[in-house]
């Protein structure tokens, strides 16, 4: 019942044969079939993280992100190569950890983007706003993001930024946070930069009196965070299972099996 109200994300070691053997020397009976653990987590609505990094990416999304509206994600980037890489990873990620897929924009949204962004920008998902777009045309950059979020076929947005000398990342983060505050859809800000740059971006958002955003340094962490939000939405929408009756069960036989 708890996992219907609050998301639960856990990490368990001992997935491999060697790891399980090592774990058994420390936790004894706690080491067991990894498949059984997966099934236990599944029926209880617990999300399993494969690494500490995944665990913290999901935790940050649940702390600062908004509830998922659905699986359709848009990618809004200032670098075409990064946008395509994010789309590639999203498709692979969908096979690894079901939850997200690439949104398809309406014709009206694509036409609106064509009027807001640089002539060199792309207007289909994933979007490349061009390298200096956030600095050269901050108003158009924000309005383009608004247009994407307003599309009924979009449930969440990954804003990916590759740092350039012409970009002040804290300013870009503030631009994104201003738009994100206007919507009920989750937005994740990803910037490929050292931790101190991410900290400066978080501080700029706080100094502007804006609601915090999930801010990460890799596409994988962004997808893990937004995917965790969507998996939780799917779990909440799943009808509760009814426990099977154990009346008349042979308790002694069951104890021997266990």
Coordinates of N, CA and C in Angstrom, one line a residue:
X1 N 0.8 -1.2 0.0 CA 0.0 0.0 0.0 C 0.9 1.3 0.0
X2 N 2.0 1.2 0.7 CA 2.9 2.4 0.8 C 3.3 2.8 -0.6
X3 N 3.7 1.8 -1.5 CA 4.3 2.2 -2.8 C 3.2 2.8 -3.7
X4 N 1.9 2.7 -3.3 CA 0.9 3.4 -4.1 C 0.9 4.9 -3.9
X5 N 1.3 5.2 -2.7 CA 1.3 6.6 -2.3 C 2.7 7.3 -2.4
X6 N 3.7 6.6 -2.1 CA 5.1 7.1 -2.2 C 6.0 6.2 -3.0
X7 N 6.8 6.8 -3.9 CA 7.7 5.9 -4.7 C 8.8 5.3 -3.8
X8 N 9.1 4.1 -4.1 CA 10.2 3.4 -3.4 C 11.2 2.9 -4.4
X9 N 12.5 3.3 -4.2 CA 13.5 2.8 -5.1 C 14.6 2.2 -4.3
X10 N 15.0 1.0 -4.6 CA 15.9 0.2 -3.8 C 17.1 -0.3 -4.7
X11 N 18.2 -0.5 -4.1 CA 19.3 -1.2 -4.8 C 19.7 -2.4 -4.0
X12 N 19.9 -3.5 -4.6 CA 20.3 -4.7 -4.0 C 21.5 -5.3 -4.7
X13 N 22.5 -5.6 -3.9 CA 23.7 -6.2 -4.5 C 23.5 -7.7 -4.6
X14 N 24.5 -8.4 -5.2 CA 24.5 -9.8 -5.3 C 23.7 -10.3 -6.5
X15 N 23.8 -9.5 -7.6 CA 23.0 -9.9 -8.8 C 23.7 -11.0 -9.6
X16 N 25.1 -10.9 -9.6 CA 25.9 -11.9 -10.3 C 26.1 -13.1 -9.4
X17 N 26.6 -14.2 -10.0 CA 26.9 -15.4 -9.2 C 28.0 -15.1 -8.2
X18 N 29.1 -14.4 -8.6 CA 30.2 -14.0 -7.7 C 29.7 -13.1 -6.6
X19 N 28.9 -12.1 -7.0 CA 28.4 -11.1 -6.0 C 27.5 -11.8 -5.0
X20 N 26.7 -12.8 -5.5 CA 25.8 -13.5 -4.5 C 26.6 -14.3 -3.5
X21 N 27.7 -14.9 -4.0 CA 28.5 -15.7 -3.1 C 29.2 -14.8 -2.1
X22 N 29.6 -13.6 -2.5 CA 30.3 -12.7 -1.6 C 29.2 -12.2 -0.6
X23 N 28.0 -11.9 -1.1 CA 27.0 -11.4 -0.2 C 26.6 -12.4 0.9
X24 N 26.6 -13.7 0.5 CA 26.1 -14.7 1.4 C 27.0 -14.8 2.6
X25 N 28.3 -14.4 2.5 CA 29.2 -14.5 3.6 C 29.0 -13.4 4.6
X26 N 28.2 -12.3 4.2 CA 28.0 -11.2 5.0 C 26.5 -11.2 5.6
X27 N 25.6 -11.6 4.7 CA 24.2 -11.5 5.1 C 23.5 -12.8 5.2
X28 N 24.2 -13.9 4.9 CA 23.6 -15.2 5.1 C 22.3 -15.4 4.3
X29 N 21.3 -15.6 5.0 CA 20.0 -16.0 4.4 C 19.4 -14.9 3.5
X30 N 20.0 -13.6 3.7 CA 19.4 -12.5 2.8 C 19.8 -12.7 1.4
X31 N 20.9 -13.5 1.1 CA 21.3 -13.7 -0.3 C 20.4 -14.8 -0.9
X32 N 19.9 -14.6 -2.0 CA 19.0 -15.6 -2.6 C 18.9 -15.3 -4.1
X33 N 17.9 -15.9 -4.7 CA 17.6 -15.8 -6.1 C 17.4 -14.4 -6.5
X34 N 18.2 -13.9 -7.5 CA 18.0 -12.5 -8.0 C 16.6 -12.4 -8.7
X35 N 16.3 -13.4 -9.4 CA 15.0 -13.4 -10.1 C 13.8 -13.3 -9.1
X36 N 14.0 -13.9 -7.9 CA 12.9 -13.9 -6.9 C 12.8 -12.4 -6.4
X37 N 14.0 -11.8 -6.2 CA 14.0 -10.4 -5.8 C 13.3 -9.5 -6.8
X38 N 13.6 -9.7 -8.1 CA 13.0 -8.9 -9.1 C 11.5 -9.1 -9.1
X39 N 11.0 -10.3 -8.9 CA 9.6 -10.5 -8.9 C 8.9 -9.9 -7.6
X40 N 9.6 -10.0 -6.5 CA 9.1 -9.4 -5.3 C 9.0 -7.9 -5.4
X41 N 10.0 -7.3 -6.0 CA 9.9 -5.8 -6.2 C 8.8 -5.5 -7.2
X42 N 8.6 -6.3 -8.2 CA 7.6 -6.0 -9.2 C 6.2 -6.0 -8.6
X43 N 5.9 -7.0 -7.9 CA 4.5 -7.1 -7.4 C 4.3 -6.1 -6.2
X44 N 5.4 -5.6 -5.7 CA 5.2 -4.6 -4.6 C 5.3 -3.2 -5.1
X45 N 5.6 -3.0 -6.4 CA 5.7 -1.7 -6.9 C 7.0 -1.0 -6.6
X46 N 8.1 -1.7 -6.2 CA 9.3 -1.2 -5.9 C 10.2 -1.1 -7.1
X47 N 10.8 0.1 -7.4 CA 11.7 0.3 -8.5 C 13.1 -0.1 -8.1
X48 N 13.7 -1.0 -8.9 CA 15.0 -1.5 -8.6 C 16.1 -0.7 -9.4
X49 N 17.0 -0.1 -8.7 CA 18.2 0.6 -9.3 C 19.3 -0.3 -9.5
X50 N 20.0 -0.2 -10.6 CA 21.1 -1.1 -10.9 C 22.4 -0.6 -10.4
X51 N 22.4 0.7 -10.0 CA 23.7 1.3 -9.5 C 23.3 2.5 -8.6
X52 N 24.3 2.9 -7.8 CA 24.1 4.1 -6.9 C 23.7 5.3 -7.8
X53 N 24.3 5.4 -9.0 CA 24.0 6.5 -9.8 C 22.6 6.5 -10.2
X54 N 22.1 5.4 -10.6 CA 20.6 5.3 -11.0 C 19.8 5.6 -9.8
X55 N 20.2 5.2 -8.6 CA 19.4 5.4 -7.4 C 19.3 6.9 -7.1
X56 N 20.4 7.7 -7.3 CA 20.3 9.1 -7.0 C 19.6 9.9 -8.1
X57 N 19.7 9.4 -9.4 CA 19.0 10.0 -10.5 C 17.5 9.9 -10.2
X58 N 17.1 8.8 -9.8 CA 15.6 8.6 -9.5 C 15.2 9.4 -8.3
X59 N 16.0 9.4 -7.3 CA 15.7 10.2 -6.1 C 15.6 11.7 -6.4
X60 N 16.5 12.2 -7.2 CA 16.4 13.6 -7.5 C 15.2 14.0 -8.3
X61 N 14.8 13.1 -9.2 CA 13.6 13.3 -10.0 C 12.4 13.3 -9.1
X62 N 12.3 12.4 -8.2 CA 11.1 12.3 -7.3 C 11.1 13.6 -6.3
X63 N 12.3 14.0 -6.0 CA 12.3 15.2 -5.1 C 12.0 16.5 -5.8
X64 N 12.5 16.7 -7.0 CA 12.4 18.0 -7.7 C 11.5 18.0 -8.9
X65 N 11.2 16.8 -9.4 CA 10.4 16.7 -10.6 C 8.9 16.7 -10.3
X66 N 8.1 16.9 -11.4 CA 6.7 16.9 -11.3 C 6.2 15.5 -11.7
X67 N 5.0 15.1 -11.2 CA 4.5 13.7 -11.6 C 4.4 13.6 -13.1
X68 N 4.7 12.4 -13.5 CA 4.6 12.1 -14.9 C 3.2 12.1 -15.5
X69 N 3.1 12.6 -16.7 CA 1.8 12.7 -17.4 C 1.7 11.5 -18.4
X70 N 2.8 10.8 -18.7 CA 2.7 9.8 -19.7 C 4.1 9.5 -20.2
X71 N 4.2 8.6 -21.2 CA 5.6 8.1 -21.6 C 6.2 8.9 -22.7
X72 N 5.5 9.9 -23.3 CA 6.0 10.6 -24.5 C 6.9 11.7 -24.2
X73 N 8.2 11.6 -24.5 CA 9.2 12.6 -24.1 C 9.8 13.4 -25.3
X74 N 10.0 14.7 -25.1 CA 10.6 15.5 -26.1 C 12.0 15.8 -25.7
X75 N 12.9 16.0 -26.7 CA 14.3 16.3 -26.4 C 14.6 17.7 -27.0
X76 N 15.0 18.6 -26.2 CA 15.2 20.0 -26.6 C 16.7 20.4 -26.3
X77 N 17.5 20.5 -27.4 CA 19.0 20.6 -27.2 C 19.6 21.7 -28.0
X78 N 20.7 22.1 -27.6 CA 21.5 23.1 -28.4 C 22.6 22.5 -29.2
X79 N 22.6 21.2 -29.3 CA 23.6 20.5 -30.1 C 22.9 19.3 -30.9
X80 N 22.9 19.3 -32.2 CA 22.3 18.3 -33.0 C 22.8 16.9 -32.7
X81 N 24.1 16.8 -32.6 CA 24.7 15.5 -32.2 C 24.2 14.9 -30.9
X82 N 24.1 15.8 -29.9 CA 23.7 15.4 -28.6 C 22.2 15.0 -28.6
X83 N 21.4 15.8 -29.4 CA 20.0 15.5 -29.5 C 19.8 14.1 -30.1
X84 N 20.5 13.8 -31.1 CA 20.4 12.4 -31.8 C 20.9 11.3 -30.8
X85 N 22.0 11.6 -30.1 CA 22.5 10.6 -29.2 C 21.4 10.4 -28.1
X86 N 20.8 11.4 -27.6 CA 19.7 11.3 -26.6 C 18.6 10.4 -27.2
X87 N 18.2 10.7 -28.4 CA 17.1 9.9 -29.0 C 17.5 8.4 -29.2
X88 N 18.8 8.2 -29.5 CA 19.3 6.8 -29.6 C 19.2 6.1 -28.2
X89 N 19.7 6.8 -27.2 CA 19.7 6.2 -25.9 C 18.3 6.0 -25.4
X90 N 17.4 6.9 -25.7 CA 16.0 6.7 -25.3 C 15.4 5.4 -25.9
X91 N 15.7 5.2 -27.2 CA 15.1 4.0 -27.8 C 15.7 2.7 -27.1
X92 N 17.1 2.8 -26.9 CA 17.7 1.6 -26.2 C 17.2 1.5 -24.8
X93 N 17.0 2.6 -24.1 CA 16.6 2.7 -22.7 C 15.2 2.1 -22.6
X94 N 14.4 2.3 -23.6 CA 13.0 1.8 -23.6 C 13.0 0.3 -23.5
X95 N 14.0 -0.4 -24.1 CA 14.1 -1.8 -24.0 C 14.7 -2.3 -22.7
X96 N 15.6 -1.5 -22.1 CA 16.2 -1.8 -20.8 C 15.2 -1.6 -19.7
X97 N 14.6 -0.5 -19.6 CA 13.7 -0.1 -18.5 C 12.5 0.6 -19.1
X98 N 11.5 -0.2 -19.4 CA 10.3 0.3 -20.0 C 9.7 1.5 -19.3
X99 N 9.3 2.5 -20.2 CA 8.7 3.7 -19.6 C 8.5 4.8 -20.5
X100 N 9.6 5.1 -21.3 CA 9.5 6.3 -22.1 C 9.6 6.0 -23.6
X101 N 9.1 6.9 -24.4 CA 9.3 6.9 -25.9 C 9.4 8.3 -26.4
X102 N 9.8 8.4 -27.7 CA 10.0 9.7 -28.3 C 8.7 10.3 -28.7
X103 N 8.3 11.5 -28.3 CA 7.0 12.1 -28.6 C 7.1 12.5 -30.1
X104 N 5.9 12.6 -30.7 CA 5.7 13.1 -32.1 C 4.9 14.4 -32.0
X105 N 5.5 15.5 -32.5 CA 4.9 16.8 -32.4 C 3.7 16.9 -33.4
X106 N 2.8 17.8 -33.1 CA 1.7 18.1 -34.1 C 2.2 19.0 -35.1
X107 N 1.5 19.1 -36.3 CA 1.9 20.0 -37.3 C 1.9 21.4 -36.8
X108 N 1.0 21.8 -36.0 CA 0.9 23.1 -35.4 C 2.1 23.5 -34.6
X109 N 2.6 22.5 -33.8 CA 3.8 22.8 -33.0 C 5.0 23.0 -33.8
X110 N 5.2 22.1 -34.9 CA 6.3 22.3 -35.7 C 6.3 23.6 -36.5
X111 N 5.1 24.1 -36.9 CA 5.0 25.4 -37.5 C 5.4 26.5 -36.6
X112 N 4.9 26.3 -35.3 CA 5.2 27.4 -34.3 C 6.7 27.4 -34.0
X113 N 7.4 26.3 -34.0 CA 8.8 26.2 -33.7 C 9.6 26.9 -34.9
X114 N 9.1 26.7 -36.1 CA 9.8 27.2 -37.2 C 9.8 28.8 -37.2
X115 N 8.7 29.3 -36.6 CA 8.7 30.8 -36.4 C 9.4 31.4 -35.2
X116 N 9.8 30.5 -34.3 CA 10.4 31.0 -33.1 C 11.9 30.7 -33.0
X117 N 12.4 29.7 -33.7 CA 13.8 29.3 -33.6 C 14.5 29.7 -34.8
X118 N 15.8 29.6 -34.7 CA 16.7 29.9 -35.9 C 16.3 29.1 -37.1
X119 N 16.6 29.7 -38.3 CA 16.3 29.0 -39.5 C 17.1 27.7 -39.6
X120 N 18.2 27.7 -38.9 CA 19.1 26.5 -38.9 C 18.6 25.4 -37.9
X121 N 17.7 25.7 -37.1 CA 17.2 24.8 -36.1 C 16.3 23.7 -36.7
X122 N 16.2 22.6 -36.0 CA 15.3 21.5 -36.4 C 14.0 21.7 -35.7
X123 N 12.9 21.3 -36.3 CA 11.6 21.5 -35.7 C 10.8 20.2 -35.3
X124 N 11.5 19.1 -35.6 CA 10.9 17.8 -35.2 C 11.7 17.3 -34.0
X125 N 11.1 16.4 -33.3 CA 11.7 15.8 -32.1 C 12.7 14.7 -32.5
X126 N 14.0 14.8 -32.1 CA 14.6 15.7 -31.1 C 14.9 17.0 -31.8
X127 N 14.8 18.1 -31.0 CA 15.0 19.4 -31.5 C 16.4 19.9 -31.3
X128 N 17.0 20.5 -32.3 CA 18.3 21.2 -32.2 C 18.1 22.6 -32.4
X129 N 18.2 23.4 -31.3 CA 17.9 24.9 -31.4 C 19.1 25.7 -31.9
X130 N 20.2 25.0 -32.2 CA 21.5 25.5 -32.6 C 22.3 25.8 -31.4
X131 N 23.6 25.8 -31.6 CA 24.6 25.9 -30.5 C 24.4 27.1 -29.6
X132 N 24.3 28.3 -30.2 CA 24.2 29.5 -29.4 C 22.8 30.0 -29.2
X133 N 21.8 29.1 -29.5 CA 20.4 29.5 -29.5 C 20.0 30.2 -28.1
X134 N 20.4 29.6 -27.0 CA 20.0 30.1 -25.7 C 20.5 31.5 -25.5
X135 N 21.7 31.8 -26.0 CA 22.4 33.1 -25.8 C 21.9 34.1 -26.8
X136 N 21.8 33.7 -28.1 CA 21.5 34.6 -29.2 C 20.0 35.1 -29.2
X137 N 19.2 34.2 -28.7 CA 17.7 34.4 -28.8 C 17.0 33.8 -27.5
X138 N 17.3 34.3 -26.3 CA 16.8 33.7 -25.1 C 15.2 33.7 -25.1
X139 N 14.6 34.7 -25.6 CA 13.2 34.8 -25.7 C 12.6 33.7 -26.6
X140 N 13.2 33.5 -27.7 CA 12.8 32.5 -28.7 C 13.1 31.1 -28.1
X141 N 14.2 31.0 -27.4 CA 14.5 29.7 -26.7 C 13.5 29.3 -25.7
X142 N 13.0 30.3 -24.9 CA 12.0 30.0 -23.9 C 10.6 29.7 -24.6
X143 N 10.3 30.5 -25.6 CA 9.0 30.3 -26.3 C 9.0 29.0 -27.0
X144 N 10.1 28.6 -27.6 CA 10.2 27.3 -28.2 C 9.9 26.1 -27.2
X145 N 10.5 26.3 -26.1 CA 10.3 25.2 -25.0 C 8.8 25.3 -24.6
X146 N 8.2 26.4 -24.5 CA 6.8 26.6 -24.1 C 5.9 25.9 -25.2
X147 N 6.3 26.0 -26.5 CA 5.5 25.4 -27.5 C 5.6 23.9 -27.5
X148 N 6.7 23.4 -27.1 CA 6.9 21.9 -27.0 C 6.1 21.4 -25.8
X149 N 6.1 22.1 -24.7 CA 5.4 21.7 -23.5 C 3.9 21.8 -23.7
X150 N 3.4 22.7 -24.6 CA 2.0 22.9 -24.8 C 1.4 21.9 -25.7
X151 N 2.3 21.1 -26.4 CA 1.8 20.1 -27.4 C 1.1 18.9 -26.6
X152 N -0.1 18.6 -26.9 CA -0.8 17.5 -26.2 C -0.1 16.2 -26.4
X153 N 0.8 16.0 -27.3 CA 1.4 14.8 -27.6 C 2.7 14.6 -26.8
X154 N 3.0 15.6 -25.9 CA 4.3 15.6 -25.2 C 3.9 15.5 -23.7
X155 N 4.6 14.6 -23.0 CA 4.3 14.4 -21.6 C 5.5 14.9 -20.7
X156 N 6.7 14.9 -21.2 CA 7.8 15.4 -20.5 C 8.9 15.9 -21.4
X157 N 9.8 16.7 -20.9 CA 10.9 17.2 -21.8 C 12.3 17.1 -21.1
X158 N 13.2 16.6 -21.9 CA 14.6 16.6 -21.5 C 15.3 17.8 -22.2
X159 N 15.7 18.8 -21.4 CA 16.5 19.9 -22.0 C 18.0 19.6 -21.8
X160 N 18.6 19.4 -23.0 CA 20.0 19.0 -23.0 C 20.9 20.2 -23.5
X161 N 21.9 20.6 -22.7 CA 22.8 21.7 -23.1 C 24.2 21.3 -23.1
X162 N 24.9 21.6 -24.2 CA 26.3 21.4 -24.3 C 27.0 22.8 -24.1
X163 N 27.9 22.9 -23.1 CA 28.4 24.2 -22.8 C 29.3 24.8 -23.9
X164 N 29.2 26.1 -24.1 CA 30.0 26.8 -25.1 C 30.5 28.1 -24.4
X165 N 31.5 28.7 -24.9 CA 32.1 29.9 -24.4 C 31.0 31.0 -24.4
X166 N 30.1 31.0 -25.3 CA 29.1 32.0 -25.4 C 27.9 31.8 -24.5
X167 N 27.9 30.7 -23.8 CA 26.8 30.3 -22.9 C 27.2 30.4 -21.5
X168 N 26.3 31.1 -20.7 CA 26.5 31.1 -19.2 C 25.5 30.1 -18.7
X169 N 25.9 29.0 -18.3 CA 25.0 27.9 -17.9 C 24.0 28.2 -16.9
X170 N 24.4 28.9 -15.8 CA 23.4 29.3 -14.8 C 22.2 30.2 -15.4
X171 N 22.6 31.0 -16.4 CA 21.5 31.8 -17.0 C 20.6 30.9 -17.8
X172 N 21.2 29.9 -18.5 CA 20.3 29.0 -19.3 C 19.4 28.2 -18.4
X173 N 20.0 27.8 -17.3 CA 19.2 27.0 -16.3 C 18.0 27.8 -15.8
X174 N 18.3 29.1 -15.5 CA 17.2 30.0 -15.1 C 16.1 30.2 -16.2
X175 N 16.5 30.3 -17.4 CA 15.5 30.4 -18.5 C 14.6 29.2 -18.5
X176 N 15.3 28.0 -18.4 CA 14.5 26.7 -18.4 C 13.6 26.6 -17.2
X177 N 14.1 27.0 -16.0 CA 13.3 26.9 -14.8 C 12.1 27.8 -14.9
X178 N 12.2 29.0 -15.5 CA 11.1 29.9 -15.6 C 10.0 29.3 -16.4
X179 N 10.3 28.6 -17.5 CA 9.3 27.9 -18.3 C 8.7 26.7 -17.6
X180 N 9.6 25.9 -17.0 CA 9.2 24.7 -16.3 C 8.2 25.0 -15.2
X181 N 8.3 26.2 -14.5 CA 7.4 26.6 -13.5 C 6.0 26.9 -14.0
X182 N 5.8 27.1 -15.3 CA 4.5 27.4 -15.8 C 3.7 26.1 -16.2
X183 N 4.3 25.0 -16.2 CA 3.7 23.8 -16.6 C 3.6 22.7 -15.5
X184 N 2.7 21.8 -15.8 CA 2.5 20.6 -14.8 C 3.2 19.4 -15.4
X185 N 4.0 19.6 -16.4 CA 4.7 18.4 -17.0 C 6.2 18.4 -16.5
X186 N 6.8 17.3 -16.3 CA 8.1 17.2 -15.7 C 9.2 17.7 -16.8
X187 N 10.1 18.4 -16.3 CA 11.2 18.9 -17.2 C 12.5 18.6 -16.4
X188 N 13.5 18.0 -17.2 CA 14.8 17.7 -16.6 C 15.8 18.5 -17.4
X189 N 16.7 19.1 -16.6 CA 17.8 19.9 -17.2 C 19.1 19.1 -17.2
X190 N 19.7 18.8 -18.4 CA 20.9 18.1 -18.4 C 22.0 19.0 -19.1
X191 N 23.1 19.1 -18.4 CA 24.2 19.9 -18.9 C 25.5 19.0 -18.8
X192 N 26.2 18.9 -19.8 CA 27.4 18.1 -19.8 C 28.6 18.9 -19.3
X193 N 28.7 18.9 -18.0 CA 29.7 19.8 -17.3 C 30.0 19.3 -15.9
X194 N 31.1 19.8 -15.3 CA 31.5 19.3 -14.0 C 30.5 19.7 -12.9
X195 N 30.6 19.1 -11.8 CA 29.6 19.2 -10.7 C 29.5 20.7 -10.3
X196 N 30.6 21.4 -10.3 CA 30.5 22.8 -9.8 C 29.6 23.7 -10.7
X197 N 29.6 23.3 -12.0 CA 28.7 24.1 -12.9 C 27.2 23.7 -12.6
X198 N 27.0 22.5 -12.3 CA 25.6 22.1 -12.0 C 25.2 22.8 -10.7
X199 N 26.1 22.9 -9.7 CA 25.8 23.6 -8.5 C 25.5 25.0 -8.7
X200 N 26.2 25.7 -9.6 CA 26.0 27.1 -10.0 C 24.6 27.2 -10.6
X201 N 24.2 26.3 -11.4 CA 22.9 26.3 -12.1 C 21.8 26.2 -11.0
X202 N 22.0 25.3 -10.1 CA 21.0 25.1 -9.0 C 20.9 26.4 -8.2
X203 N 22.0 27.0 -7.9 CA 22.0 28.3 -7.1 C 21.3 29.4 -7.9
X204 N 21.6 29.5 -9.2 CA 20.9 30.5 -10.0 C 19.4 30.4 -10.0
X205 N 18.9 29.2 -10.0 CA 17.5 28.9 -10.0 C 16.9 29.3 -8.6
X206 N 17.7 29.0 -7.5 CA 17.2 29.3 -6.2 C 17.2 30.8 -6.0
X207 N 18.3 31.5 -6.5 CA 18.4 32.9 -6.3 C 17.3 33.7 -7.0
X208 N 16.8 33.1 -8.1 CA 15.7 33.7 -8.8 C 14.3 33.4 -8.2
X209 N 14.3 32.7 -7.1 CA 13.1 32.3 -6.4 C 12.2 31.4 -7.2
X210 N 12.8 30.5 -8.0 CA 12.1 29.6 -8.9 C 12.1 28.2 -8.2
X211 N 11.2 27.4 -8.6 CA 11.1 26.0 -8.1 C 12.3 25.2 -8.7
X212 N 13.0 24.4 -7.9 CA 14.1 23.6 -8.3 C 13.7 22.6 -9.4
X213 N 14.7 22.3 -10.2 CA 14.6 21.3 -11.3 C 15.5 20.1 -11.0
X214 N 15.2 18.9 -11.5 CA 16.2 17.9 -11.6 C 17.3 18.3 -12.5
X215 N 18.6 18.4 -12.1 CA 19.7 18.8 -12.9 C 20.8 17.7 -12.9
X216 N 21.1 17.2 -14.0 CA 22.0 16.1 -14.1 C 23.1 16.3 -15.2
X217 N 24.1 15.5 -15.2 CA 25.2 15.7 -16.1 C 25.3 14.7 -17.3
X218 N 24.3 13.8 -17.4 CA 24.3 12.8 -18.5 C 22.9 12.5 -18.9
X219 N 22.8 12.1 -20.2 CA 21.5 11.7 -20.8 C 21.0 10.5 -20.0
X220 N 21.9 9.6 -19.6 CA 21.4 8.4 -18.9 C 20.7 8.7 -17.6
X221 N 21.3 9.7 -16.9 CA 20.7 10.1 -15.6 C 19.4 10.8 -15.8
X222 N 19.3 11.6 -16.9 CA 18.0 12.2 -17.2 C 16.9 11.2 -17.5
X223 N 17.3 10.2 -18.4 CA 16.3 9.2 -18.7 C 15.9 8.4 -17.5
X224 N 16.9 8.1 -16.7 CA 16.6 7.3 -15.5 C 15.6 8.1 -14.6
X225 N 15.8 9.4 -14.4 CA 14.9 10.2 -13.6 C 13.5 10.3 -14.2
X226 N 13.4 10.7 -15.4 CA 12.1 10.8 -16.0 C 11.4 9.5 -16.2
X227 N 12.2 8.4 -16.4 CA 11.7 7.1 -16.5 C 11.1 6.6 -15.2
X228 N 11.8 7.0 -14.1 CA 11.3 6.6 -12.8 C 10.0 7.2 -12.5
X229 N 9.8 8.5 -12.9 CA 8.5 9.2 -12.7 C 7.4 8.5 -13.5
X230 N 7.7 8.1 -14.7 CA 6.7 7.4 -15.5 C 6.4 6.0 -15.0
X231 N 7.4 5.3 -14.6 CA 7.1 3.9 -14.0 C 6.3 4.0 -12.8
X232 N 6.5 5.0 -12.0 CA 5.6 5.2 -10.8 C 4.2 5.5 -11.2
X233 N 4.0 6.3 -12.2 CA 2.6 6.6 -12.7 C 2.0 5.4 -13.2
X234 N 2.7 4.5 -13.9 CA 2.1 3.3 -14.4 C 1.8 2.3 -13.3
X235 N 2.6 2.3 -12.2 CA 2.3 1.5 -11.1 C 1.1 1.9 -10.4
X236 N 0.9 3.2 -10.2 CA -0.2 3.8 -9.5 C -1.5 3.5 -10.3
X237 N -1.4 3.4 -11.6 CA -2.6 3.1 -12.4 C -2.9 1.6 -12.5
X238 N -2.0 0.7 -12.0 CA -2.2 -0.7 -12.1 C -3.2 -1.1 -11.0
X239 N -4.2 -1.9 -11.3 CA -5.2 -2.3 -10.2 C -4.4 -3.2 -9.2
X240 N -4.7 -3.0 -7.9 CA -4.1 -3.8 -6.9 C -4.4 -5.3 -7.1
X241 N -3.4 -6.1 -6.9 CA -3.6 -7.6 -7.1 C -4.2 -8.1 -5.8
X242 N -5.0 -9.2 -6.0 CA -5.7 -9.9 -4.9 C -4.9 -11.1 -4.5
X243 N -4.4 -11.1 -3.2 CA -3.6 -12.3 -2.8 C -4.3 -13.6 -2.9
X244 N -3.6 -14.6 -3.4 CA -4.2 -15.9 -3.5 C -4.5 -16.5 -2.2
X245 N -5.6 -17.3 -2.1 CA -6.0 -17.9 -0.8 C -5.0 -19.1 -0.5
X246 N -4.6 -19.2 0.7 CA -3.8 -20.3 1.2 C -4.5 -21.3 2.0
X247 N -5.8 -21.1 2.1 CA -6.6 -22.0 2.9 C -6.4 -23.5 2.4
X248 N -6.2 -24.4 3.3 CA -6.0 -25.8 3.0 C -4.6 -26.1 2.6
X249 N -3.7 -25.2 2.6 CA -2.3 -25.4 2.1 C -1.6 -26.4 3.1
X250 N -0.7 -27.2 2.6 CA 0.1 -28.1 3.5 C 1.3 -27.3 4.0
X251 N 1.2 -26.8 5.2 CA 2.2 -25.9 5.8 C 3.6 -26.6 5.9
X252 N 3.5 -27.8 6.3 CA 4.8 -28.6 6.5 C 5.5 -28.7 5.1
X253 N 4.8 -29.0 4.1 CA 5.4 -29.1 2.8 C 5.9 -27.8 2.3
X254 N 5.2 -26.7 2.6 CA 5.7 -25.4 2.2 C 7.0 -25.0 2.9
X255 N 7.0 -25.4 4.2 CA 8.2 -25.1 5.0 C 9.4 -25.9 4.5
X256 N 9.2 -27.1 4.0 CA 10.3 -27.9 3.5 C 10.8 -27.3 2.2
X257 N 10.0 -26.7 1.4 CA 10.4 -26.1 0.1 C 11.2 -24.8 0.4
X258 N 10.8 -24.1 1.4 CA 11.5 -22.8 1.7 C 12.8 -23.1 2.4

